[in-house]
PDB file of C-alpha atoms in Angstrom:
ATOM      1  CA  UNK A  12      15.691   7.651  11.378  1.00 76.00           C
ATOM      2  CA  UNK A  13      16.332   7.289   7.476  1.00 82.00           C
ATOM      3  CA  UNK A  14      14.776   9.702   5.146  1.00 82.00           C
ATOM      4  CA  UNK A  15      13.343   8.529   1.784  1.00 83.00           C
ATOM      5  CA  UNK A  16      11.893  10.410  -0.999  1.00 84.00           C
ATOM      6  CA  UNK A  17       8.733   9.357  -2.901  1.00 82.00           C
ATOM      7  CA  UNK A  18       7.043  10.317  -6.173  1.00 83.00           C
ATOM      8  CA  UNK A  19       3.687   8.988  -6.935  1.00 78.00           C
ATOM      9  CA  UNK A  20       1.767   8.878 -10.069  1.00 78.00           C
ATOM     10  CA  UNK A  21      -1.804   8.481  -9.354  1.00 76.00           C
ATOM     11  CA  UNK A  22      -4.964   7.500 -11.320  1.00 79.00           C
ATOM     12  CA  UNK A  23      -6.381  10.657 -12.551  1.00 78.00           C
ATOM     13  CA  UNK A  24      -9.974  11.145 -11.592  1.00 79.00           C
ATOM     14  CA  UNK A  25     -12.406  13.796 -12.616  1.00 82.00           C
ATOM     15  CA  UNK A  26     -14.427  15.591  -9.940  1.00 81.00           C
ATOM     16  CA  UNK A  27     -16.413  19.035  -9.643  1.00 83.00           C
ATOM     17  CA  UNK A  28     -15.709  20.808  -6.572  1.00 83.00           C
ATOM     18  CA  UNK A  29     -18.437  22.746  -5.428  1.00 85.00           C
ATOM     19  CA  UNK A  30     -17.869  26.737  -4.801  1.00 84.00           C
ATOM     20  CA  UNK A  31     -17.007  27.081  -1.042  1.00 90.00           C
ATOM     21  CA  UNK A  32     -15.801  23.436  -0.480  1.00 90.00           C
ATOM     22  CA  UNK A  33     -12.216  22.476  -0.012  1.00 89.00           C
ATOM     23  CA  UNK A  34      -9.970  19.158  -1.036  1.00 85.00           C
ATOM     24  CA  UNK A  35      -8.274  17.271   1.334  1.00 85.00           C
ATOM     25  CA  UNK A  36      -5.752  14.929   1.231  1.00 82.00           C
ATOM     26  CA  UNK A  37      -5.387  11.486   3.424  1.00 79.00           C
ATOM     27  CA  UNK A  38      -2.050   9.803   3.826  1.00 75.00           C
ATOM     28  CA  UNK A  39      -2.369   5.896   5.123  1.00 67.00           C
ATOM     29  CA  UNK A  40       0.427   3.279   5.853  1.00 62.00           C
ATOM     30  CA  UNK A  41      -1.351   0.366   4.604  1.00 63.00           C
ATOM     31  CA  UNK A  42      -4.512  -0.468   2.479  1.00 63.00           C
ATOM     32  CA  UNK A  43      -6.124  -3.339   4.723  1.00 66.00           C
ATOM     33  CA  UNK A  44      -8.375  -4.516   1.501  1.00 71.00           C
ATOM     34  CA  UNK A  45      -5.349  -5.148  -0.568  1.00 69.00           C
ATOM     35  CA  UNK A  46      -2.347  -5.842   1.484  1.00 69.00           C
ATOM     36  CA  UNK A  47      -1.397  -7.811   4.548  1.00 67.00           C
ATOM     37  CA  UNK A  48      -1.116  -5.974   7.812  1.00 65.00           C
ATOM     38  CA  UNK A  49       2.527  -6.131   9.180  1.00 63.00           C
ATOM     39  CA  UNK A  50       2.414  -7.635  12.956  1.00 65.00           C
ATOM     40  CA  UNK A  51       4.221  -4.535  13.760  1.00 67.00           C
ATOM     41  CA  UNK A  52       2.875  -1.234  13.789  1.00 67.00           C
ATOM     42  CA  UNK A  53       4.264   0.772  10.730  1.00 65.00           C
ATOM     43  CA  UNK A  54       5.051   4.590  11.644  1.00 71.00           C
ATOM     44  CA  UNK A  55       5.890   7.551   9.400  1.00 75.00           C
ATOM     45  CA  UNK A  56       6.416  11.235   9.440  1.00 81.00           C
ATOM     46  CA  UNK A  57       5.538  13.473   6.778  1.00 82.00           C
ATOM     47  CA  UNK A  58       7.597  16.451   6.241  1.00 85.00           C
ATOM     48  CA  UNK A  59       5.021  18.928   5.295  1.00 84.00           C
ATOM     49  CA  UNK A  60       7.447  21.719   4.704  1.00 89.00           C
ATOM     50  CA  UNK A  61       9.001  19.530   1.660  1.00 85.00           C
ATOM     51  CA  UNK A  62       5.992  18.023   0.459  1.00 85.00           C
ATOM     52  CA  UNK A  63       3.647  19.139  -2.369  1.00 84.00           C
ATOM     53  CA  UNK A  64       0.812  18.079  -4.232  1.00 84.00           C
ATOM     54  CA  UNK A  65       0.117  19.108  -7.957  1.00 82.00           C
ATOM     55  CA  UNK A  66      -3.584  19.067  -8.818  1.00 82.00           C
ATOM     56  CA  UNK A  67      -4.351  20.079 -12.606  1.00 80.00           C
ATOM     57  CA  UNK A  68      -7.423  22.459 -12.790  1.00 80.00           C
ATOM     58  CA  UNK A  69      -9.644  22.619 -15.666  1.00 78.00           C
ATOM     59  CA  UNK A  70     -12.115  25.434 -15.316  1.00 75.00           C
ATOM     60  CA  UNK A  71     -15.802  24.461 -16.467  1.00 68.00           C
ATOM     61  CA  UNK A  72     -15.909  24.965 -20.347  1.00 64.00           C
ATOM     62  CA  UNK A  73     -20.107  24.887 -20.116  1.00 63.00           C
TER      63      UNK A  73
END
């Protein structure tokens, strides 16, 4: 098994998270609407011990 490192800069999106709600992260191996699906199934393993997501938080000023 070969290990790869990826850094992804995603498009920002403003969202107000309601108190008590949680934010989730979904990782997919393909996007059926925009890419061709391979004949063979794509599998991957995500090492959660060495993975992280940075989410900037701006407190509501109103």
